[in-house]
C-alpha positions as a printed NumPy array, in Angstrom:
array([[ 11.716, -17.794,  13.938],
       [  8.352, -19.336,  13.097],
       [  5.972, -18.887,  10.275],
       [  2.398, -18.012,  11.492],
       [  0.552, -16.335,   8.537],
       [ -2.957, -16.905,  10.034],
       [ -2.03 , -14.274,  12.857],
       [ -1.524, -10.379,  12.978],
       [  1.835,  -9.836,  15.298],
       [  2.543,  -6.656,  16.719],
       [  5.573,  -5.488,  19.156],
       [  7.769,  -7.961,  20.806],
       [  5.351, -10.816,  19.435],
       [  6.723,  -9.707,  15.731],
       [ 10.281,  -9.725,  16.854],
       [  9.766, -13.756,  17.235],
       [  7.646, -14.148,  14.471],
       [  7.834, -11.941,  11.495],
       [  9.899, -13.958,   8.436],
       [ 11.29 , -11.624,   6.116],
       [ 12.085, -14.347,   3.551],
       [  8.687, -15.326,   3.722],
       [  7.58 , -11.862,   3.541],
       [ 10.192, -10.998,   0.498],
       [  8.617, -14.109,  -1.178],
       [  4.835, -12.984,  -0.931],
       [  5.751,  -9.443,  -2.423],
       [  6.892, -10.881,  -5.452],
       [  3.164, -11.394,  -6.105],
       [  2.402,  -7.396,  -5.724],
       [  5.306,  -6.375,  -8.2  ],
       [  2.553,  -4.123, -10.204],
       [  1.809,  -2.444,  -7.066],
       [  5.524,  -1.786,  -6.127],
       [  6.228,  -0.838,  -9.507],
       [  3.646,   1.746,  -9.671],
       [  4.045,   3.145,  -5.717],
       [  8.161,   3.796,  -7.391],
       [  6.271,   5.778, -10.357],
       [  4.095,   7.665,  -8.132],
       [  6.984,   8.55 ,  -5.572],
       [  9.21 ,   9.161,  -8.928],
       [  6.86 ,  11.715, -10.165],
       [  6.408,  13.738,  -6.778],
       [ 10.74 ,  14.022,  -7.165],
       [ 10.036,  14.927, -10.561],
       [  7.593,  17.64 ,  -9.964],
       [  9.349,  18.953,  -6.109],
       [  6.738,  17.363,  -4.106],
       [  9.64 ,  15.682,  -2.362],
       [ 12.83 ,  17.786,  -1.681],
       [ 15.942,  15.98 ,  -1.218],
       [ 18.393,  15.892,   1.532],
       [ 19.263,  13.648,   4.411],
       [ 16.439,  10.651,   4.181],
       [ 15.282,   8.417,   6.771],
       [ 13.608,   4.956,   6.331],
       [ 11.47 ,   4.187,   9.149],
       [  9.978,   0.654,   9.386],
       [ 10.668,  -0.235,   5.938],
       [ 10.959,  -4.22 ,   6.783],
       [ 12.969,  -6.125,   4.571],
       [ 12.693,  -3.665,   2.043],
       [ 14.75 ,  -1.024,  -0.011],
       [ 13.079,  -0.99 ,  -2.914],
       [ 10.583,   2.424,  -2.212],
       [ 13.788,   4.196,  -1.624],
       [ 14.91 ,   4.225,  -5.43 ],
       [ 13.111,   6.793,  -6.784],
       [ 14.343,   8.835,  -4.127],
       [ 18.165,   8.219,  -4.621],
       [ 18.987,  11.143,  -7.033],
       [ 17.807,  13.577,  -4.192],
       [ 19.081,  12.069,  -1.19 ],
       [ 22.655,  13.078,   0.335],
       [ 22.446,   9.786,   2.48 ],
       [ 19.77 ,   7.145,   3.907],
       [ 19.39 ,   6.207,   7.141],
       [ 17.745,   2.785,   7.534],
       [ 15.892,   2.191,  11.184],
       [ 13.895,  -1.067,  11.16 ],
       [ 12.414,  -2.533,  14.504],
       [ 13.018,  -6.445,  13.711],
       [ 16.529,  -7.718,  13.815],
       [ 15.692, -10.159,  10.596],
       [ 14.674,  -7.122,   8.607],
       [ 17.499,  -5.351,   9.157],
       [ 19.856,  -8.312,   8.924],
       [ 18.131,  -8.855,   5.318],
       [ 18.882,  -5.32 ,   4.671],
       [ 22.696,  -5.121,   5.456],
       [ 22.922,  -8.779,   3.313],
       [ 22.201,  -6.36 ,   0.469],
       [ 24.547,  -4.074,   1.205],
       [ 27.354,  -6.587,   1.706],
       [ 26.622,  -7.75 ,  -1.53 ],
       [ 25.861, -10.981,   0.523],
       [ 25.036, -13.798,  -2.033],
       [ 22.075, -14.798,  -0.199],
       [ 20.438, -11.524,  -0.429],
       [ 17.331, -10.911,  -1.945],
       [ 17.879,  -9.759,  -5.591],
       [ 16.221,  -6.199,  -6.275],
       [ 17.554,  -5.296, -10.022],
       [ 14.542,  -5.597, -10.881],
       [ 13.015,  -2.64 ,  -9.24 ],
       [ 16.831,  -1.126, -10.099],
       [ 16.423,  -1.885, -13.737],
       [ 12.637,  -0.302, -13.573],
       [ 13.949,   3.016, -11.768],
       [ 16.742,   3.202, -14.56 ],
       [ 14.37 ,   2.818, -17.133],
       [ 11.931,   5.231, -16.184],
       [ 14.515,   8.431, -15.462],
       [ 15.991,   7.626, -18.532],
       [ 18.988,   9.542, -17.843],
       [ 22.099,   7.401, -19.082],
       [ 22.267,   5.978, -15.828],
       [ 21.882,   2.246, -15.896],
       [ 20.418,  -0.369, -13.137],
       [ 23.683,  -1.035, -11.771],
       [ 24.905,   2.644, -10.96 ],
       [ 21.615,   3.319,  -9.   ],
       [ 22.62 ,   0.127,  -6.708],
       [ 25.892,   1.175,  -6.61 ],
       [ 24.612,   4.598,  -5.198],
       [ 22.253,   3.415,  -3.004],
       [ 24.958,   1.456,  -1.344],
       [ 26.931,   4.294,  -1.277],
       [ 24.3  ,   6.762,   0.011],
       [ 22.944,   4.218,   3.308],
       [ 25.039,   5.118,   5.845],
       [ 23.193,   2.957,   8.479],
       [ 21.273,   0.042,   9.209],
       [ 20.005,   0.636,  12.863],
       [ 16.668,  -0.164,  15.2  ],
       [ 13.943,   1.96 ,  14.738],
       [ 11.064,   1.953,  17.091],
       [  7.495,   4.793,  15.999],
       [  6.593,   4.466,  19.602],
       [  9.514,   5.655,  21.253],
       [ 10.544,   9.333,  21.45 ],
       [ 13.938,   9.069,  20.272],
       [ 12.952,   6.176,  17.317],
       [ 16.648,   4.894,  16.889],
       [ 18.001,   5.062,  20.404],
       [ 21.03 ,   4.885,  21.601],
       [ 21.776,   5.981,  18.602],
       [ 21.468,   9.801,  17.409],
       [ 21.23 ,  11.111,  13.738],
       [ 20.078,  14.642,  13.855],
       [ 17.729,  15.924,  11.593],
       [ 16.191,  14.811,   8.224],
       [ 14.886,  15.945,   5.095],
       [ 12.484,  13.341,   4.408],
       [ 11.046,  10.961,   6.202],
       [  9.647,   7.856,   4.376],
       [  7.332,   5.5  ,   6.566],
       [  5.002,   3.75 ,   4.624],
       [  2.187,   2.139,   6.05 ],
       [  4.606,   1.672,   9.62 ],
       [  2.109,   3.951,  11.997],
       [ -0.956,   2.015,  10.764],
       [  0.299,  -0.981,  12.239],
       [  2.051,  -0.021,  15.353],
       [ -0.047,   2.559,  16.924],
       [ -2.903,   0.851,  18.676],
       [ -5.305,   4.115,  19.147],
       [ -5.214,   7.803,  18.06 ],
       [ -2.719,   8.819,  21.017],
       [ -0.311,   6.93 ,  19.993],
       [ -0.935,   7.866,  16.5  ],
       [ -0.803,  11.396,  17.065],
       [  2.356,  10.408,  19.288],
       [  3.876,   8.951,  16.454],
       [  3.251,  11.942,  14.752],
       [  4.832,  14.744,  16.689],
       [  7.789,  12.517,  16.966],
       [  8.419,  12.293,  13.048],
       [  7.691,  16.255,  13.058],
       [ 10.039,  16.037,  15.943],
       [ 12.959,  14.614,  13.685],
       [ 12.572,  16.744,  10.525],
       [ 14.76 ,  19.764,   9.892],
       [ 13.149,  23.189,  10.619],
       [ 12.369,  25.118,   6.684],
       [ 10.53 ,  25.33 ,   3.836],
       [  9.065,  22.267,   2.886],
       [  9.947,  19.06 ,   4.328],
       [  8.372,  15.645,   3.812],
       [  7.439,  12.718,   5.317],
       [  5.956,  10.116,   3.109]])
């Protein structure tokens, strides 16, 4: 894997390029920005913006850390993540892997702000518990996570992941139906 940060990379060009380490160590700078996306996603759980369920991380990188707030109303988390180093990164974390990259902080953060008794440590714990699957994800496909098959979700969280893989408003709108595609039928579902 090589380190090209004066390029943008998309599809297979991103498999062969994209560093998550490198990426992992450039968000340290935007911790403010993290910290206050988890406060705003916190505060649509609080109020019922988000319902809870059956939640499915689409293209979140390297990165687990915008599925915290989210934990006390998810059932289980899916993970799909289209580069291989993303989603080894990811399942170093839930191996407890040594090597991993070390998110109490955003734990301790989420534990601070519910202020519910439960510390930093029992909202990793339950994270672990609740991701049942690390797995490929791919927007521009029509089953995302093929061969594999999960049904249908509660929430879908894809932050910023259609933005950078759809190339024109086709495949955006594409992109789209296929999330729409993948949520259960009901009241109010979200993808976020």
């Amino acid at each position: 894997m090589t380190s090209n940060t004066n390029k943008l990379f998309a599809g297979e060009e991103y498999h062969d390029h994209f560093n998550p380490i490198q990426y992992l160590a450039l968000k340290e700078k935007y911790w403010e920005e993290d910290r206050q996306f988890n406060e705003l996603l916190y505060n649509f759980v609080e109020k019922g913006y988000i319902k809870g369920g059956r939640l499915l991380e689409l293209g979140g990188g390297p990165c687990i850390n915008r599925l915290i707030p989210l934990l006390k109303i998810s059932t289980e988390i899916v993970f799909a993540e289209y580069t291989e180093s993303s989603r080894i990164e990811v399942q170093k974390w839930l191996d407890k892997d040594e090597s991993s990259y070390d998110w109490s902080r955003h734990f301790k953060h989420m534990a601070n702000l519910q202020d519910n008794g439960d510390t930093w440590e029992d909202l990793e714990k339950e994270m672990r518990e609740k991701m049942k699957d690390v797995v490929f994800g791919d927007v521009l496909q029509e089953n995302p996570m093929s061969p594999k098959s999960f049904g249908e979700f509660d929430t879908i969280m894809t932050a910023s992941v259609l933005e950078s893989a759809c190339s024109d408003q086709k495949s955006y709108q594409s992109c789209v139906n296929m999330l729409a595609s993948l949520l259960k039928p009901g009241d109010r579902k979200s993808v976020v």
